[in-house]
PDB file of C-alpha atoms in Angstrom:
ATOM      1  CA  MET A   1     111.807 101.411 143.770  1.00 40.00           C
ATOM      2  CA  ASN A   2     115.110 100.114 142.229  1.00 42.00           C
ATOM      3  CA  ARG A   3     115.003  99.320 138.590  1.00 41.00           C
ATOM      4  CA  LEU A   4     118.158  97.810 137.180  1.00 39.00           C
ATOM      5  CA  SER A   5     119.084  97.931 133.470  1.00 40.00           C
ATOM      6  CA  SER A   6     116.933  96.213 130.876  1.00 37.00           C
ATOM      7  CA  VAL A   7     119.782  93.727 130.392  1.00 35.00           C
ATOM      8  CA  VAL A   8     119.657  92.590 133.873  1.00 39.00           C
ATOM      9  CA  VAL A   9     115.903  92.784 134.268  1.00 34.00           C
ATOM     10  CA  ALA A  10     115.633  90.508 131.202  1.00 36.00           C
ATOM     11  CA  GLY A  11     117.844  88.023 132.780  1.00 39.00           C
ATOM     12  CA  ALA A  12     116.713  85.399 135.301  1.00 36.00           C
ATOM     13  CA  LEU A  13     118.580  86.562 138.349  1.00 37.00           C
ATOM     14  CA  ALA A  14     117.204  85.195 141.601  1.00 40.00           C
ATOM     15  CA  LEU A  15     114.858  86.441 144.141  1.00 37.00           C
ATOM     16  CA  ALA A  16     114.512  83.451 146.437  1.00 36.00           C
ATOM     17  CA  THR A  17     111.275  82.815 148.186  1.00 36.00           C
ATOM     18  CA  VAL A  18     112.469  81.698 151.650  1.00 35.00           C
ATOM     19  CA  GLY A  19     110.089  79.243 153.211  1.00 37.00           C
ATOM     20  CA  ALA A  20     112.044  79.295 156.546  1.00 35.00           C
ATOM     21  CA  VAL A  21     114.640  81.686 157.409  1.00 34.00           C
ATOM     22  CA  ALA A  22     116.702  78.994 159.218  1.00 35.00           C
ATOM     23  CA  ALA A  23     116.824  76.717 156.122  1.00 36.00           C
ATOM     24  CA  PRO A  24     120.330  75.470 155.209  1.00 36.00           C
ATOM     25  CA  ALA A  25     122.255  77.526 152.660  1.00 35.00           C
ATOM     26  CA  ALA A  26     122.585  74.268 150.582  1.00 36.00           C
ATOM     27  CA  ALA A  27     118.854  73.789 150.121  1.00 37.00           C
ATOM     28  CA  ARG A  28     117.772  74.551 146.579  1.00 37.00           C
ATOM     29  CA  PRO A  29     113.847  75.086 146.431  1.00 37.00           C
ATOM     30  CA  GLU A  30     112.157  73.987 143.144  1.00 38.00           C
ATOM     31  CA  ALA A  31     111.850  76.758 140.539  1.00 38.00           C
ATOM     32  CA  ALA A  32     108.691  78.744 140.279  1.00 36.00           C
ATOM     33  CA  PRO A  33     107.470  81.261 137.731  1.00 35.00           C
ATOM     34  CA  ALA A  34     109.620  84.452 137.094  1.00 35.00           C
ATOM     35  CA  VAL A  35     108.653  87.510 139.106  1.00 32.00           C
ATOM     36  CA  ALA A  36     110.140  90.982 139.436  1.00 34.00           C
ATOM     37  CA  GLY A  37     111.984  91.957 142.542  1.00 36.00           C
ATOM     38  CA  PRO A  38     111.402  95.159 144.353  1.00 36.00           C
ATOM     39  CA  ALA A  39     115.088  96.073 144.782  1.00 41.00           C
ATOM     40  CA  GLY A  40     116.767  93.909 142.321  1.00 42.00           C
ATOM     41  CA  PRO A  41     116.554  92.289 138.878  1.00 40.00           C
ATOM     42  CA  ALA A  42     113.894  90.236 137.486  1.00 36.00           C
ATOM     43  CA  ALA A  43     113.943  86.737 139.041  1.00 37.00           C
ATOM     44  CA  THR A  44     112.660  83.251 139.386  1.00 32.00           C
ATOM     45  CA  ALA A  45     111.184  82.717 142.888  1.00 33.00           C
ATOM     46  CA  GLY A  46     112.804  79.878 144.627  1.00 34.00           C
ATOM     47  CA  THR A  47     116.025  79.812 142.506  1.00 36.00           C
ATOM     48  CA  ALA A  48     119.524  80.998 142.964  1.00 41.00           C
ATOM     49  CA  PRO A  49     121.064  83.753 140.879  1.00 50.00           C
ATOM     50  CA  ALA A  50     121.772  82.779 137.326  1.00 57.00           C
ATOM     51  CA  MET A  51     123.591  84.288 134.250  1.00 65.00           C
ATOM     52  CA  PRO A  52     121.134  86.898 132.882  1.00 70.00           C
ATOM     53  CA  ALA A  53     120.475  87.037 129.153  1.00 68.00           C
ATOM     54  CA  GLY A  54     123.272  89.124 127.352  1.00 70.00           C
ATOM     55  CA  ALA A  55     125.792  88.761 130.304  1.00 80.00           C
ATOM     56  CA  VAL A  56     129.395  88.090 129.462  1.00 81.00           C
ATOM     57  CA  ALA A  57     130.997  85.033 131.179  1.00 82.00           C
ATOM     58  CA  VAL A  58     134.124  85.808 132.951  1.00 76.00           C
ATOM     59  CA  ARG A  59     136.278  82.708 133.748  1.00 58.00           C
ATOM     60  CA  PRO A  60     140.067  83.280 133.285  1.00 56.00           C
ATOM     61  CA  VAL A  61     141.853  80.025 132.571  1.00 43.00           C
ATOM     62  CA  GLY A  62     144.075  78.989 135.502  1.00 43.00           C
ATOM     63  CA  ALA A  63     142.801  81.986 137.595  1.00 43.00           C
ATOM     64  CA  VAL A  64     140.374  79.972 139.756  1.00 40.00           C
ATOM     65  CA  PRO A  65     141.816  79.580 143.404  1.00 39.00           C
ATOM     66  CA  ALA A  66     142.343  76.095 144.633  1.00 38.00           C
ATOM     67  CA  ALA A  67     139.411  74.384 146.189  1.00 39.00           C
ATOM     68  CA  GLY A  68     139.106  75.250 149.883  1.00 38.00           C
ATOM     69  CA  THR A  69     140.725  78.808 149.683  1.00 37.00           C
ATOM     70  CA  ALA A  70     139.312  82.187 150.029  1.00 36.00           C
ATOM     71  CA  SER A  71     140.522  85.705 149.324  1.00 36.00           C
ATOM     72  CA  LEU A  72     140.761  88.872 151.287  1.00 36.00           C
ATOM     73  CA  VAL A  73     140.798  92.409 150.064  1.00 40.00           C
ATOM     74  CA  ASP A  74     142.746  95.207 151.433  1.00 40.00           C
ATOM     75  CA  PRO A  75     141.719  98.838 151.409  1.00 39.00           C
ATOM     76  CA  ALA A  76     143.384  99.305 148.071  1.00 44.00           C
ATOM     77  CA  GLY A  77     141.323  96.582 146.448  1.00 44.00           C
ATOM     78  CA  THR A  78     143.917  93.908 146.221  1.00 41.00           C
ATOM     79  CA  VAL A  79     142.677  90.383 146.182  1.00 43.00           C
ATOM     80  CA  ALA A  80     144.968  87.852 147.771  1.00 40.00           C
ATOM     81  CA  PRO A  81     144.519  84.205 148.884  1.00 38.00           C
ATOM     82  CA  ASP A  82     143.703  83.480 152.435  1.00 35.00           C
ATOM     83  CA  ARG A  83     145.970  80.531 153.157  1.00 32.00           C
ATOM     84  CA  SER A  84     144.564  80.186 156.692  1.00 29.00           C
ATOM     85  CA  VAL A  85     140.965  79.322 155.379  1.00 30.00           C
ATOM     86  CA  ALA A  86     142.414  76.434 153.223  1.00 32.00           C
ATOM     87  CA  THR A  87     143.336  74.502 156.392  1.00 28.00           C
ATOM     88  CA  ARG A  88     139.885  74.780 158.032  1.00 33.00           C
ATOM     89  CA  PRO A  89     137.161  72.132 157.665  1.00 34.00           C
ATOM     90  CA  ALA A  90     134.133  73.155 155.530  1.00 35.00           C
ATOM     91  CA  ALA A  91     131.893  73.473 158.610  1.00 39.00           C
ATOM     92  CA  ALA A  92     134.330  75.931 160.087  1.00 40.00           C
ATOM     93  CA  ARG A  93     134.272  78.151 156.818  1.00 42.00           C
ATOM     94  CA  GLY A  94     130.550  78.756 157.098  1.00 47.00           C
ATOM     95  CA  TRP A  95     131.243  82.469 158.118  1.00 45.00           C
ATOM     96  CA  GLN A  96     131.888  83.173 154.535  1.00 54.00           C
ATOM     97  CA  VAL A  97     128.414  82.919 153.395  1.00 75.00           C
ATOM     98  CA  GLU A  98     126.542  83.028 156.734  1.00 91.00           C
ATOM     99  CA  VAL A  99     127.180  86.638 157.296  1.00 96.00           C
ATOM    100  CA  LEU A 100     126.758  89.683 155.053  1.00 97.00           C
ATOM    101  CA  SER A 101     127.817  92.854 156.630  1.00 98.00           C
ATOM    102  CA  VAL A 102     128.468  96.481 155.283  1.00 98.00           C
ATOM    103  CA  ARG A 103     131.942  95.283 154.624  1.00 97.00           C
ATOM    104  CA  GLY A 104     130.705  92.695 152.238  1.00 97.00           C
ATOM    105  CA  THR A 105     131.364  88.967 152.490  1.00 96.00           C
ATOM    106  CA  GLY A 106     134.309  86.738 151.852  1.00 94.00           C
ATOM    107  CA  PRO A 107     136.423  88.071 149.033  1.00 95.00           C
ATOM    108  CA  TYR A 108     133.662  90.390 148.019  1.00 98.00           C
ATOM    109  CA  ARG A 109     134.411  93.436 150.112  1.00 98.00           C
ATOM    110  CA  ILE A 110     132.990  96.791 149.427  1.00 98.00           C
ATOM    111  CA  GLY A 111     135.606  98.685 147.461  1.00 98.00           C
ATOM    112  CA  ALA A 112     137.210  95.545 145.804  1.00 98.00           C
ATOM    113  CA  ARG A 113     138.389  96.126 142.245  1.00 98.00           C
ATOM    114  CA  LEU A 114     136.490  94.314 139.557  1.00 98.00           C
ATOM    115  CA  ASP A 115     139.551  93.563 137.463  1.00 98.00           C
ATOM    116  CA  ARG A 116     141.317  91.918 140.425  1.00 98.00           C
ATOM    117  CA  LEU A 117     138.358  89.724 141.431  1.00 98.00           C
ATOM    118  CA  VAL A 118     138.143  88.604 137.757  1.00 98.00           C
ATOM    119  CA  ALA A 119     141.954  87.750 137.779  1.00 98.00           C
ATOM    120  CA  ALA A 120     141.449  85.744 140.974  1.00 97.00           C
ATOM    121  CA  GLY A 121     138.545  83.818 139.438  1.00 98.00           C
ATOM    122  CA  ARG A 122     135.958  85.417 141.630  1.00 98.00           C
ATOM    123  CA  ILE A 123     133.619  86.564 138.947  1.00 98.00           C
ATOM    124  CA  ASP A 124     131.382  84.302 136.955  1.00 98.00           C
ATOM    125  CA  TRP A 125     129.586  86.695 134.550  1.00 98.00           C
ATOM    126  CA  THR A 126     129.163  90.499 134.060  1.00 97.00           C
ATOM    127  CA  ALA A 127     126.339  92.467 132.607  1.00 96.00           C
ATOM    128  CA  PRO A 128     126.115  96.436 131.919  1.00 94.00           C
ATOM    129  CA  GLY A 129     123.741  98.496 133.988  1.00 92.00           C
ATOM    130  CA  CYS A 130     122.837 102.017 134.334  1.00 88.00           C
ATOM    131  CA  ALA A 131     125.300 104.941 134.300  1.00 88.00           C
ATOM    132  CA  GLY A 132     128.294 102.722 133.905  1.00 91.00           C
ATOM    133  CA  VAL A 133     127.342 100.242 136.757  1.00 96.00           C
ATOM    134  CA  VAL A 134     128.396  96.678 136.008  1.00 97.00           C
ATOM    135  CA  HIS A 135     126.505  93.799 137.682  1.00 98.00           C
ATOM    136  CA  ALA A 136     128.187  90.540 138.249  1.00 98.00           C
ATOM    137  CA  GLY A 137     127.865  87.032 139.484  1.00 98.00           C
ATOM    138  CA  ALA A 138     130.081  85.361 142.086  1.00 98.00           C
ATOM    139  CA  THR A 139     131.819  81.982 142.028  1.00 97.00           C
ATOM    140  CA  GLY A 140     132.499  79.188 144.336  1.00 94.00           C
ATOM    141  CA  GLU A 141     130.460  78.812 147.446  1.00 93.00           C
ATOM    142  CA  TRP A 142     129.052  82.399 146.848  1.00 95.00           C
ATOM    143  CA  ALA A 143     127.704  81.465 143.488  1.00 95.00           C
ATOM    144  CA  GLY A 144     123.775  81.533 143.673  1.00 94.00           C
ATOM    145  CA  VAL A 145     124.013  83.315 147.046  1.00 96.00           C
ATOM    146  CA  VAL A 146     125.198  87.027 146.366  1.00 97.00           C
ATOM    147  CA  LEU A 147     124.859  89.359 143.324  1.00 98.00           C
ATOM    148  CA  LEU A 148     127.351  92.059 142.915  1.00 98.00           C
ATOM    149  CA  ALA A 149     127.351  95.624 141.517  1.00 98.00           C
ATOM    150  CA  PHE A 150     130.468  97.705 140.567  1.00 98.00           C
ATOM    151  CA  ARG A 151     130.695 101.329 139.801  1.00 96.00           C
ATOM    152  CA  GLN A 152     133.903 102.881 138.237  1.00 95.00           C
ATOM    153  CA  GLY A 153     135.453  99.434 138.660  1.00 97.00           C
ATOM    154  CA  ARG A 154     134.767  99.221 142.453  1.00 98.00           C
ATOM    155  CA  LEU A 155     132.364  97.039 144.449  1.00 98.00           C
ATOM    156  CA  VAL A 156     129.607  99.148 145.721  1.00 98.00           C
ATOM    157  CA  GLU A 157     126.832  96.591 146.460  1.00 98.00           C
ATOM    158  CA  VAL A 158     126.544  93.016 147.522  1.00 98.00           C
ATOM    159  CA  GLY A 159     122.935  91.710 147.587  1.00 98.00           C
ATOM    160  CA  THR A 160     121.168  88.461 148.373  1.00 98.00           C
ATOM    161  CA  ALA A 161     117.683  87.001 148.014  1.00 97.00           C
ATOM    162  CA  THR A 162     118.460  83.916 150.042  1.00 95.00           C
ATOM    163  CA  ALA A 163     118.821  83.127 153.748  1.00 95.00           C
ATOM    164  CA  PRO A 164     121.507  82.702 154.806  1.00 94.00           C
ATOM    165  CA  PRO A 165     123.425  84.898 154.689  1.00 97.00           C
ATOM    166  CA  ARG A 166     122.207  87.034 157.575  1.00 97.00           C
ATOM    167  CA  SER A 167     123.348  90.394 158.959  1.00 98.00           C
ATOM    168  CA  PRO A 168     125.612  90.372 161.806  1.00 98.00           C
ATOM    169  CA  ALA A 169     122.648  91.158 163.973  1.00 98.00           C
ATOM    170  CA  GLY A 170     120.875  88.157 162.617  1.00 97.00           C
ATOM    171  CA  ALA A 171     118.402  89.765 160.171  1.00 98.00           C
ATOM    172  CA  ALA A 172     117.800  87.856 156.945  1.00 98.00           C
ATOM    173  CA  VAL A 173     115.453  87.598 153.901  1.00 97.00           C
ATOM    174  CA  GLY A 174     112.199  85.933 154.856  1.00 96.00           C
ATOM    175  CA  MET A 175     111.759  87.961 158.076  1.00 97.00           C
ATOM    176  CA  SER A 176     109.030  90.497 158.593  1.00 97.00           C
ATOM    177  CA  PHE A 177     109.663  94.263 158.953  1.00 97.00           C
ATOM    178  CA  ALA A 178     108.346  93.866 162.574  1.00 97.00           C
ATOM    179  CA  GLU A 179     111.057  91.281 163.218  1.00 98.00           C
ATOM    180  CA  LEU A 180     113.764  93.651 161.895  1.00 98.00           C
ATOM    181  CA  GLU A 181     112.276  96.375 164.234  1.00 97.00           C
ATOM    182  CA  ARG A 182     112.729  93.965 167.186  1.00 98.00           C
ATOM    183  CA  ILE A 183     116.261  93.069 166.198  1.00 98.00           C
ATOM    184  CA  TYR A 184     117.620  96.646 165.543  1.00 98.00           C
ATOM    185  CA  GLY A 185     115.344  98.817 167.681  1.00 97.00           C
ATOM    186  CA  PRO A 186     116.544 102.451 167.244  1.00 97.00           C
ATOM    187  CA  ARG A 187     119.423 101.587 165.043  1.00 97.00           C
ATOM    188  CA  GLY A 188     117.138 101.083 162.030  1.00 98.00           C
ATOM    189  CA  ALA A 189     113.943 102.538 160.566  1.00 97.00           C
ATOM    190  CA  LEU A 190     111.387 101.941 158.022  1.00 97.00           C
ATOM    191  CA  ILE A 191     111.703 104.195 154.899  1.00 97.00           C
ATOM    192  CA  SER A 192     109.877 104.904 151.769  1.00 96.00           C
ATOM    193  CA  ASN A 193     111.213 105.636 148.276  1.00 95.00           C
ATOM    194  CA  ASP A 194     110.648 109.156 146.673  1.00 95.00           C
ATOM    195  CA  ALA A 195     107.838 107.886 144.651  1.00 93.00           C
ATOM    196  CA  GLY A 196     106.045 106.628 147.801  1.00 94.00           C
ATOM    197  CA  ASP A 197     105.430 103.103 146.131  1.00 92.00           C
ATOM    198  CA  ALA A 198     107.909 101.035 147.984  1.00 94.00           C
ATOM    199  CA  THR A 199     108.965 100.502 151.678  1.00 95.00           C
ATOM    200  CA  ALA A 200     112.327  99.203 152.977  1.00 97.00           C
ATOM    201  CA  TYR A 201     114.020  98.810 156.283  1.00 98.00           C
ATOM    202  CA  LEU A 202     117.286 100.779 156.619  1.00 98.00           C
ATOM    203  CA  VAL A 203     120.178 100.462 159.069  1.00 98.00           C
ATOM    204  CA  ARG A 204     123.063 102.999 158.885  1.00 98.00           C
ATOM    205  CA  ILE A 205     126.541 101.969 159.988  1.00 98.00           C
ATOM    206  CA  GLY A 206     128.887 104.932 159.372  1.00 97.00           C
ATOM    207  CA  THR A 207     128.714 105.910 155.595  1.00 98.00           C
ATOM    208  CA  ARG A 208     127.241 102.430 154.685  1.00 98.00           C
ATOM    209  CA  VAL A 209     123.943 100.826 154.994  1.00 98.00           C
ATOM    210  CA  GLU A 210     122.091  97.520 155.234  1.00 98.00           C
ATOM    211  CA  LEU A 211     118.900  97.804 153.236  1.00 98.00           C
ATOM    212  CA  PHE A 212     116.019  95.177 153.448  1.00 98.00           C
ATOM    213  CA  THR A 213     113.497  95.654 150.810  1.00 97.00           C
ATOM    214  CA  GLY A 214     110.113  93.917 150.275  1.00 95.00           C
ATOM    215  CA  HIS A 215     109.059  90.828 148.341  1.00 91.00           C
ATOM    216  CA  PRO A 216     107.067  91.055 145.242  1.00 87.00           C
ATOM    217  CA  ILE A 217     104.376  88.365 146.085  1.00 90.00           C
ATOM    218  CA  ARG A 218     104.376  88.064 149.876  1.00 89.00           C
ATOM    219  CA  PRO A 219     104.762  90.223 152.978  1.00 90.00           C
ATOM    220  CA  GLY A 220     108.308  90.574 154.388  1.00 93.00           C
ATOM    221  CA  VAL A 221     111.876  90.913 153.230  1.00 97.00           C
ATOM    222  CA  GLY A 222     112.628  89.739 149.810  1.00 97.00           C
ATOM    223  CA  TYR A 223     116.147  91.244 149.212  1.00 98.00           C
ATOM    224  CA  PHE A 224     119.050  92.212 151.562  1.00 98.00           C
ATOM    225  CA  GLN A 225     121.784  94.444 150.286  1.00 98.00           C
ATOM    226  CA  VAL A 226     124.799  96.289 151.589  1.00 98.00           C
ATOM    227  CA  GLY A 227     127.063  99.018 150.458  1.00 98.00           C
ATOM    228  CA  PRO A 228     127.676 102.792 150.670  1.00 98.00           C
ATOM    229  CA  ALA A 229     124.504 104.891 151.330  1.00 98.00           C
ATOM    230  CA  SER A 230     125.466 106.976 148.322  1.00 96.00           C
ATOM    231  CA  TYR A 231     124.849 104.158 146.084  1.00 97.00           C
ATOM    232  CA  VAL A 232     122.298 101.523 147.990  1.00 97.00           C
ATOM    233  CA  GLU A 233     120.215 103.948 149.840  1.00 97.00           C
ATOM    234  CA  ARG A 234     120.202 106.512 146.965  1.00 96.00           C
ATOM    235  CA  ASN A 235     119.220 103.980 144.289  1.00 95.00           C
ATOM    236  CA  PHE A 236     116.238 102.822 146.441  1.00 97.00           C
ATOM    237  CA  ARG A 237     114.935 106.200 147.311  1.00 96.00           C
ATOM    238  CA  GLN A 238     115.560 107.737 143.808  1.00 94.00           C
ATOM    239  CA  GLY A 239     115.416 104.620 141.445  1.00 89.00           C
ATOM    240  CA  THR A 240     117.393 104.599 138.334  1.00 77.00           C
ATOM    241  CA  THR A 241     116.755 106.236 134.889  1.00 68.00           C
ATOM    242  CA  CYS A 242     117.089 103.163 132.720  1.00 71.00           C
TER     243      CYS A 242
END
């Protein structure tokens, strides 16, 4: 089972209890007592991700993009404004938070550089993790929706405890593992961690994965994360040492 650093575990990062998978992204359930997530940090059920204790706020003055704009990341990790998004109505921009794929979502693309996301005003806070991993919070319409992990300055994981976002196939937090099996068929499989005390649903897409882990207080999916198998799957199977 994943165990993030004590810094992040001590914080109140979100592991949302999703009453209905189809609930609007804007809905904010009332806060509930803190619980420990199976694949992510300690959380307050029913709340969105918040800055953990000891995290460092990262809000460069003048670096926040204009309202209504988004950013794209090229293979080199460069973050640049997507001018076309600024001209679309808000309803037409829902794809930015509705879908989380193995490429990431919005400006938070796997492989994106942390320093460039900071410069673009896309990082709200950072907190150190194990083995040089840095956990971070998103800004704008992604704030309270996704959590980020960077290794060696590059984005290696995007995770969410809310629904939406959904996977491109339509899977999301709040679903049962049986529902995931119906959605993915032979493309996915239930797996256990090396300790044998946690189960997850894994979908491989090239060298990257979608991983759906359990909820601490009810059956079904409580956390959905994407990224390279060498990071996301390995962390689930082997856990972390701190």
